[in-house]
């Protein structure tokens, strides 16, 4: 079965339960349908990778709840059997509406910055301003070999795309998107498909990260560099074998040892380390 066909089959089968699950939490019917449609639309491009590498019902439900502004419930799967299938309540009209709203957001982003131009010079100055704007960051499709977002060599690696971004000071997952702060203080929002938008306000996690739990690296000379929480629960730890306890090195300093990501679903249960390849310099998880 092709990725598109599998996506359509999932949407048809799970649409009533995803919408009904939100409605049972008190979300208004139209708001619930639009929230589910927006998350599904953002997931369509990388659907085959997502089905292969994730528990779709868990991660998708977490993003749907986030979009509907409900409290997080890490590890909870989407509800089953809460609504019967109703052919009159199909997903297609809401997916189309979500696509229209997505396009409107893009157009609003393009219009920002032009509002300060004086009326008398709007045509000439507006064209000059538009021509002088930097091109959107380059985006290429590439499946992420790691279960988390990461940054190395001026590139931000998301689940299905790599976005070229220079001077990234910090970044953090913000629902299905990634919030980024550049070294000059500019805030950006990077969507799952690589589209970059201005960000008005930084999420709290960008300035005050959740403290990571105690962690003992697997190797004698392995040292934890960074840790980030996983959407479905647990933590991902970046470890490096060239470090020694007590050294005073910065995260961005070039290193020669093994860099790997270790996913721990619980405090005492961790997957095998995933060695990072293709990053000549340092790698960061936030």
mmCIF file of C-alpha atoms in Angstrom:
data_model
loop_
_atom_site.group_PDB
_atom_site.id
_atom_site.type_symbol
_atom_site.label_atom_id
_atom_site.label_comp_id
_atom_site.label_asym_id
_atom_site.label_seq_id
_atom_site.Cartn_x
_atom_site.Cartn_y
_atom_site.Cartn_z
ATOM 1 C CA UNK A 1 0.000 0.000 0.000
ATOM 2 C CA UNK A 2 1.370 3.454 -0.934
ATOM 3 C CA UNK A 3 1.997 6.107 1.714
ATOM 4 C CA UNK A 4 -0.880 8.245 0.356
ATOM 5 C CA UNK A 5 -3.280 5.321 0.398
ATOM 6 C CA UNK A 6 -2.219 4.329 3.909
ATOM 7 C CA UNK A 7 -2.679 7.936 5.067
ATOM 8 C CA UNK A 8 -6.164 8.121 3.525
ATOM 9 C CA UNK A 9 -7.093 4.789 5.122
ATOM 10 C CA UNK A 10 -5.925 5.984 8.554
ATOM 11 C CA UNK A 11 -7.807 9.278 8.250
ATOM 12 C CA UNK A 12 -11.029 7.532 7.232
ATOM 13 C CA UNK A 13 -10.762 5.016 10.067
ATOM 14 C CA UNK A 14 -9.612 7.282 12.903
ATOM 15 C CA UNK A 15 -11.267 10.633 12.078
ATOM 16 C CA UNK A 16 -14.417 9.955 14.175
ATOM 17 C CA UNK A 17 -12.382 8.885 17.218
ATOM 18 C CA UNK A 18 -9.875 11.770 17.057
ATOM 19 C CA UNK A 19 -12.666 14.341 16.720
ATOM 20 C CA UNK A 20 -14.877 12.574 19.260
ATOM 21 C CA UNK A 21 -12.003 12.340 21.742
ATOM 22 C CA UNK A 22 -11.586 16.137 21.652
ATOM 23 C CA UNK A 23 -15.319 16.746 21.908
ATOM 24 C CA UNK A 24 -15.445 14.503 24.979
ATOM 25 C CA UNK A 25 -12.802 16.786 26.504
ATOM 26 C CA UNK A 26 -15.075 19.801 26.005
ATOM 27 C CA UNK A 27 -13.653 21.121 22.713
ATOM 28 C CA UNK A 28 -16.254 22.746 20.452
ATOM 29 C CA UNK A 29 -17.186 20.594 17.402
ATOM 30 C CA UNK A 30 -15.793 22.908 14.705
ATOM 31 C CA UNK A 31 -12.664 23.634 16.718
ATOM 32 C CA UNK A 32 -12.098 19.908 17.282
ATOM 33 C CA UNK A 33 -12.422 19.066 13.575
ATOM 34 C CA UNK A 34 -10.108 21.880 12.514
ATOM 35 C CA UNK A 35 -7.477 20.915 15.116
ATOM 36 C CA UNK A 36 -7.468 17.290 13.933
ATOM 37 C CA UNK A 37 -7.377 18.357 10.265
ATOM 38 C CA UNK A 38 -4.403 20.703 10.824
ATOM 39 C CA UNK A 39 -2.350 18.000 12.546
ATOM 40 C CA UNK A 40 -3.205 15.398 9.892
ATOM 41 C CA UNK A 41 -2.334 17.836 7.104
ATOM 42 C CA UNK A 42 1.087 18.542 8.644
ATOM 43 C CA UNK A 43 1.706 14.771 8.953
ATOM 44 C CA UNK A 44 0.871 13.842 5.359
ATOM 45 C CA UNK A 45 4.318 14.441 3.789
ATOM 46 C CA UNK A 46 6.251 12.216 6.206
ATOM 47 C CA UNK A 47 3.527 9.649 6.784
ATOM 48 C CA UNK A 48 5.523 6.570 5.743
ATOM 49 C CA UNK A 49 8.413 7.519 8.039
ATOM 50 C CA UNK A 50 6.037 8.251 10.862
ATOM 51 C CA UNK A 51 4.251 4.914 10.595
ATOM 52 C CA UNK A 52 7.594 3.131 10.483
ATOM 53 C CA UNK A 53 9.298 4.878 13.404
ATOM 54 C CA UNK A 54 6.535 6.010 15.768
ATOM 55 C CA UNK A 55 3.477 4.852 17.628
ATOM 56 C CA UNK A 56 1.233 6.954 15.425
ATOM 57 C CA UNK A 57 -1.824 6.819 17.689
ATOM 58 C CA UNK A 58 0.301 8.085 20.598
ATOM 59 C CA UNK A 59 2.308 10.844 18.919
ATOM 60 C CA UNK A 60 -0.572 12.063 16.733
ATOM 61 C CA UNK A 61 -2.957 12.231 19.693
ATOM 62 C CA UNK A 62 -0.386 14.253 21.665
ATOM 63 C CA UNK A 63 -0.133 16.772 18.793
ATOM 64 C CA UNK A 64 -3.920 16.938 18.395
ATOM 65 C CA UNK A 65 -4.332 17.692 22.107
ATOM 66 C CA UNK A 66 -1.606 20.337 21.873
ATOM 67 C CA UNK A 67 -3.325 21.980 18.890
ATOM 68 C CA UNK A 68 -6.635 22.004 20.775
ATOM 69 C CA UNK A 69 -4.904 23.554 23.835
ATOM 70 C CA UNK A 70 -5.605 20.591 26.112
ATOM 71 C CA UNK A 71 -3.321 19.405 28.884
ATOM 72 C CA UNK A 72 -0.597 16.988 27.798
ATOM 73 C CA UNK A 73 -0.941 13.285 28.617
ATOM 74 C CA UNK A 74 2.398 11.700 27.608
ATOM 75 C CA UNK A 75 2.109 8.179 26.269
ATOM 76 C CA UNK A 76 -1.699 8.186 25.957
ATOM 77 C CA UNK A 77 -2.973 6.679 22.674
ATOM 78 C CA UNK A 78 -5.831 8.175 20.710
ATOM 79 C CA UNK A 79 -9.227 6.930 21.925
ATOM 80 C CA UNK A 80 -10.968 4.095 20.119
ATOM 81 C CA UNK A 81 -14.644 3.525 19.496
ATOM 82 C CA UNK A 82 -15.882 6.832 20.928
ATOM 83 C CA UNK A 83 -17.874 7.739 17.815
ATOM 84 C CA UNK A 84 -19.493 5.621 15.063
ATOM 85 C CA UNK A 85 -18.427 6.240 11.483
ATOM 86 C CA UNK A 86 -20.702 8.884 9.924
ATOM 87 C CA UNK A 87 -20.319 9.354 6.131
ATOM 88 C CA UNK A 88 -21.862 12.820 6.508
ATOM 89 C CA UNK A 89 -18.982 13.899 8.777
ATOM 90 C CA UNK A 90 -15.995 13.232 6.515
ATOM 91 C CA UNK A 91 -12.491 14.617 6.972
ATOM 92 C CA UNK A 92 -12.005 15.963 3.436
ATOM 93 C CA UNK A 93 -13.873 19.295 3.844
ATOM 94 C CA UNK A 94 -11.944 20.028 7.034
ATOM 95 C CA UNK A 95 -8.599 19.095 5.461
ATOM 96 C CA UNK A 96 -9.406 21.540 2.660
ATOM 97 C CA UNK A 97 -10.313 24.222 5.202
ATOM 98 C CA UNK A 98 -7.046 23.602 7.082
ATOM 99 C CA UNK A 99 -5.131 23.988 3.804
ATOM 100 C CA UNK A 100 -6.841 27.345 3.164
ATOM 101 C CA UNK A 101 -5.956 28.588 6.649
ATOM 102 C CA UNK A 102 -2.376 27.414 6.203
ATOM 103 C CA UNK A 103 -2.120 29.419 2.991
ATOM 104 C CA UNK A 104 -3.582 32.473 4.729
ATOM 105 C CA UNK A 105 -0.947 32.252 7.477
ATOM 106 C CA UNK A 106 1.775 32.094 4.855
ATOM 107 C CA UNK A 107 0.439 35.175 3.099
ATOM 108 C CA UNK A 108 0.249 37.092 6.391
ATOM 109 C CA UNK A 109 3.880 36.238 7.047
ATOM 110 C CA UNK A 110 4.903 37.577 3.650
ATOM 111 C CA UNK A 111 3.075 40.847 4.280
ATOM 112 C CA UNK A 112 4.843 41.509 7.596
ATOM 113 C CA UNK A 113 7.509 44.133 7.474
ATOM 114 C CA UNK A 114 5.862 45.986 4.565
ATOM 115 C CA UNK A 115 3.313 47.706 6.821
ATOM 116 C CA UNK A 116 5.754 50.462 7.873
ATOM 117 C CA UNK A 117 6.290 51.800 4.365
ATOM 118 C CA UNK A 118 4.903 55.256 3.676
ATOM 119 C CA UNK A 119 1.882 55.377 1.357
ATOM 120 C CA UNK A 120 3.460 57.764 -1.150
ATOM 121 C CA UNK A 121 6.354 55.369 -1.886
ATOM 122 C CA UNK A 122 4.535 52.064 -1.379
ATOM 123 C CA UNK A 123 5.037 50.733 -4.923
ATOM 124 C CA UNK A 124 8.694 51.680 -5.450
ATOM 125 C CA UNK A 125 9.811 51.190 -1.862
ATOM 126 C CA UNK A 126 7.707 48.051 -1.459
ATOM 127 C CA UNK A 127 9.287 46.420 -4.503
ATOM 128 C CA UNK A 128 12.793 47.382 -3.350
ATOM 129 C CA UNK A 129 12.065 46.008 0.127
ATOM 130 C CA UNK A 130 10.725 42.755 -1.282
ATOM 131 C CA UNK A 131 13.696 42.298 -3.618
ATOM 132 C CA UNK A 132 16.117 42.884 -0.735
ATOM 133 C CA UNK A 133 14.601 40.250 1.552
ATOM 134 C CA UNK A 134 16.728 37.152 2.139
ATOM 135 C CA UNK A 135 15.561 34.005 0.415
ATOM 136 C CA UNK A 136 13.726 31.459 2.559
ATOM 137 C CA UNK A 137 16.050 28.932 4.181
ATOM 138 C CA UNK A 138 16.886 25.990 1.952
ATOM 139 C CA UNK A 139 14.896 22.833 2.775
ATOM 140 C CA UNK A 140 15.560 19.288 1.616
ATOM 141 C CA UNK A 141 13.659 16.098 2.295
ATOM 142 C CA UNK A 142 15.652 13.680 4.417
ATOM 143 C CA UNK A 143 14.434 11.131 6.956
ATOM 144 C CA UNK A 144 15.858 11.812 10.407
ATOM 145 C CA UNK A 145 17.930 8.833 11.619
ATOM 146 C CA UNK A 146 17.434 10.003 15.203
ATOM 147 C CA UNK A 147 14.170 10.063 17.188
ATOM 148 C CA UNK A 148 14.621 13.758 18.097
ATOM 149 C CA UNK A 149 15.275 17.086 16.376
ATOM 150 C CA UNK A 150 18.981 18.039 16.216
ATOM 151 C CA UNK A 151 21.265 20.763 14.913
ATOM 152 C CA UNK A 152 24.746 20.497 13.400
ATOM 153 C CA UNK A 153 26.842 22.313 10.816
ATOM 154 C CA UNK A 154 24.249 25.048 10.283
ATOM 155 C CA UNK A 155 21.396 22.598 9.627
ATOM 156 C CA UNK A 156 18.294 21.824 11.705
ATOM 157 C CA UNK A 157 17.216 18.195 11.287
ATOM 158 C CA UNK A 158 13.484 17.555 11.724
ATOM 159 C CA UNK A 159 11.604 14.287 11.280
ATOM 160 C CA UNK A 160 11.355 14.451 7.480
ATOM 161 C CA UNK A 161 13.296 17.527 6.333
ATOM 162 C CA UNK A 162 16.573 19.367 6.939
ATOM 163 C CA UNK A 163 16.407 23.178 7.171
ATOM 164 C CA UNK A 164 19.484 25.336 6.567
ATOM 165 C CA UNK A 165 19.658 27.824 9.459
ATOM 166 C CA UNK A 166 22.813 29.630 10.517
ATOM 167 C CA UNK A 167 23.625 31.163 13.917
ATOM 168 C CA UNK A 168 21.089 29.109 15.877
ATOM 169 C CA UNK A 169 21.496 29.952 19.566
ATOM 170 C CA UNK A 170 18.837 27.573 20.939
ATOM 171 C CA UNK A 171 15.818 25.571 19.795
ATOM 172 C CA UNK A 172 13.102 23.477 21.372
ATOM 173 C CA UNK A 173 10.128 21.407 20.242
ATOM 174 C CA UNK A 174 6.890 23.403 20.543
ATOM 175 C CA UNK A 175 4.056 21.015 19.792
ATOM 176 C CA UNK A 176 4.546 19.775 16.197
ATOM 177 C CA UNK A 177 6.780 22.792 15.409
ATOM 178 C CA UNK A 178 10.235 23.905 16.569
ATOM 179 C CA UNK A 179 10.859 27.282 18.204
ATOM 180 C CA UNK A 180 14.293 28.737 17.356
ATOM 181 C CA UNK A 181 16.293 31.657 18.743
ATOM 182 C CA UNK A 182 19.124 32.990 16.579
ATOM 183 C CA UNK A 183 22.285 34.536 17.995
ATOM 184 C CA UNK A 184 20.953 38.037 17.247
ATOM 185 C CA UNK A 185 17.826 37.353 19.339
ATOM 186 C CA UNK A 186 15.428 36.811 16.411
ATOM 187 C CA UNK A 187 12.714 34.215 17.091
ATOM 188 C CA UNK A 188 11.523 31.796 14.409
ATOM 189 C CA UNK A 189 8.978 29.002 14.163
ATOM 190 C CA UNK A 190 9.924 26.057 11.942
ATOM 191 C CA UNK A 191 6.993 23.887 10.851
ATOM 192 C CA UNK A 192 7.291 20.110 10.217
ATOM 193 C CA UNK A 193 7.582 20.639 6.444
ATOM 194 C CA UNK A 194 10.480 23.099 6.918
ATOM 195 C CA UNK A 195 8.559 26.337 6.437
ATOM 196 C CA UNK A 196 10.012 29.138 8.582
ATOM 197 C CA UNK A 197 7.801 31.847 10.096
ATOM 198 C CA UNK A 198 8.496 34.735 12.499
ATOM 199 C CA UNK A 199 7.700 33.931 16.134
ATOM 200 C CA UNK A 200 6.328 36.694 18.354
ATOM 201 C CA UNK A 201 6.920 35.102 21.745
ATOM 202 C CA UNK A 202 9.292 32.372 22.863
ATOM 203 C CA UNK A 203 7.728 29.325 24.563
ATOM 204 C CA UNK A 204 8.665 28.932 28.195
ATOM 205 C CA UNK A 205 10.702 25.786 27.473
ATOM 206 C CA UNK A 206 13.103 27.774 25.274
ATOM 207 C CA UNK A 207 14.171 29.989 28.196
ATOM 208 C CA UNK A 208 13.650 27.598 31.103
ATOM 209 C CA UNK A 209 14.166 23.970 30.000
ATOM 210 C CA UNK A 210 12.631 21.203 32.068
ATOM 211 C CA UNK A 211 15.366 19.812 34.372
ATOM 212 C CA UNK A 212 16.579 16.430 33.131
ATOM 213 C CA UNK A 213 16.459 13.423 35.463
ATOM 214 C CA UNK A 214 19.568 11.802 36.891
ATOM 215 C CA UNK A 215 21.337 9.729 34.270
ATOM 216 C CA UNK A 216 24.341 7.398 34.245
ATOM 217 C CA UNK A 217 25.980 7.161 30.779
ATOM 218 C CA UNK A 218 26.566 3.600 29.552
ATOM 219 C CA UNK A 219 30.326 3.823 28.931
ATOM 220 C CA UNK A 220 33.170 4.544 31.329
ATOM 221 C CA UNK A 221 34.219 7.667 29.438
ATOM 222 C CA UNK A 222 30.794 8.686 28.144
ATOM 223 C CA UNK A 223 29.533 12.033 29.412
ATOM 224 C CA UNK A 224 26.060 13.485 28.966
ATOM 225 C CA UNK A 225 26.124 16.746 26.991
ATOM 226 C CA UNK A 226 22.413 17.574 26.686
ATOM 227 C CA UNK A 227 19.010 16.028 27.370
ATOM 228 C CA UNK A 228 15.563 16.739 25.908
ATOM 229 C CA UNK A 229 12.132 15.311 26.805
ATOM 230 C CA UNK A 230 10.303 13.115 24.282
ATOM 231 C CA UNK A 231 6.686 13.966 23.290
ATOM 232 C CA UNK A 232 5.438 10.499 24.206
ATOM 233 C CA UNK A 233 7.326 10.471 27.517
ATOM 234 C CA UNK A 234 10.896 9.685 28.492
ATOM 235 C CA UNK A 235 14.124 11.484 27.576
ATOM 236 C CA UNK A 236 16.752 11.553 24.841
ATOM 237 C CA UNK A 237 20.334 12.075 26.042
ATOM 238 C CA UNK A 238 23.274 13.239 23.921
ATOM 239 C CA UNK A 239 26.460 11.498 25.090
ATOM 240 C CA UNK A 240 30.096 11.895 24.040
ATOM 241 C CA UNK A 241 32.998 9.551 24.698
ATOM 242 C CA UNK A 242 35.734 12.180 24.293
ATOM 243 C CA UNK A 243 34.650 13.995 27.447
ATOM 244 C CA UNK A 244 35.961 13.534 30.971
ATOM 245 C CA UNK A 245 34.135 14.526 34.114
ATOM 246 C CA UNK A 246 35.361 17.846 35.424
ATOM 247 C CA UNK A 247 36.422 19.315 32.070
ATOM 248 C CA UNK A 248 35.278 22.841 31.266
ATOM 249 C CA UNK A 249 34.440 22.646 27.558
ATOM 250 C CA UNK A 250 31.637 24.468 25.747
ATOM 251 C CA UNK A 251 28.969 22.521 23.911
ATOM 252 C CA UNK A 252 29.945 24.053 20.590
ATOM 253 C CA UNK A 253 33.643 23.118 20.761
ATOM 254 C CA UNK A 254 34.663 20.601 18.115
ATOM 255 C CA UNK A 255 35.084 17.104 19.487
ATOM 256 C CA UNK A 256 36.739 13.961 18.196
ATOM 257 C CA UNK A 257 34.978 11.246 20.193
ATOM 258 C CA UNK A 258 31.840 9.259 19.550
ATOM 259 C CA UNK A 259 28.636 11.255 19.708
ATOM 260 C CA UNK A 260 25.466 9.258 20.232
ATOM 261 C CA UNK A 261 21.828 9.722 21.233
ATOM 262 C CA UNK A 262 20.426 7.457 23.924
ATOM 263 C CA UNK A 263 16.626 7.215 24.257
ATOM 264 C CA UNK A 264 15.361 6.305 27.741
ATOM 265 C CA UNK A 265 11.641 5.519 27.870
ATOM 266 C CA UNK A 266 11.829 5.353 31.672
ATOM 267 C CA UNK A 267 14.476 6.253 34.240
ATOM 268 C CA UNK A 268 15.812 2.682 34.195
ATOM 269 C CA UNK A 269 14.997 1.513 30.644
ATOM 270 C CA UNK A 270 17.042 2.828 27.702
ATOM 271 C CA UNK A 271 17.387 1.817 24.053
ATOM 272 C CA UNK A 272 20.741 1.067 22.444
ATOM 273 C CA UNK A 273 22.786 4.233 21.716
ATOM 274 C CA UNK A 274 22.382 5.630 18.189
ATOM 275 C CA UNK A 275 25.742 6.872 16.943
ATOM 276 C CA UNK A 276 25.501 10.184 15.084
ATOM 277 C CA UNK A 277 26.988 10.170 11.589
ATOM 278 C CA UNK A 278 27.224 12.914 8.993
ATOM 279 C CA UNK A 279 27.999 15.739 11.458
ATOM 280 C CA UNK A 280 31.610 16.830 11.194
ATOM 281 C CA UNK A 281 31.334 19.274 14.098
ATOM 282 C CA UNK A 282 29.218 19.251 17.211
ATOM 283 C CA UNK A 283 25.603 18.154 17.381
ATOM 284 C CA UNK A 284 23.003 19.740 19.651
ATOM 285 C CA UNK A 285 19.563 18.629 20.781
ATOM 286 C CA UNK A 286 18.367 22.071 21.905
#
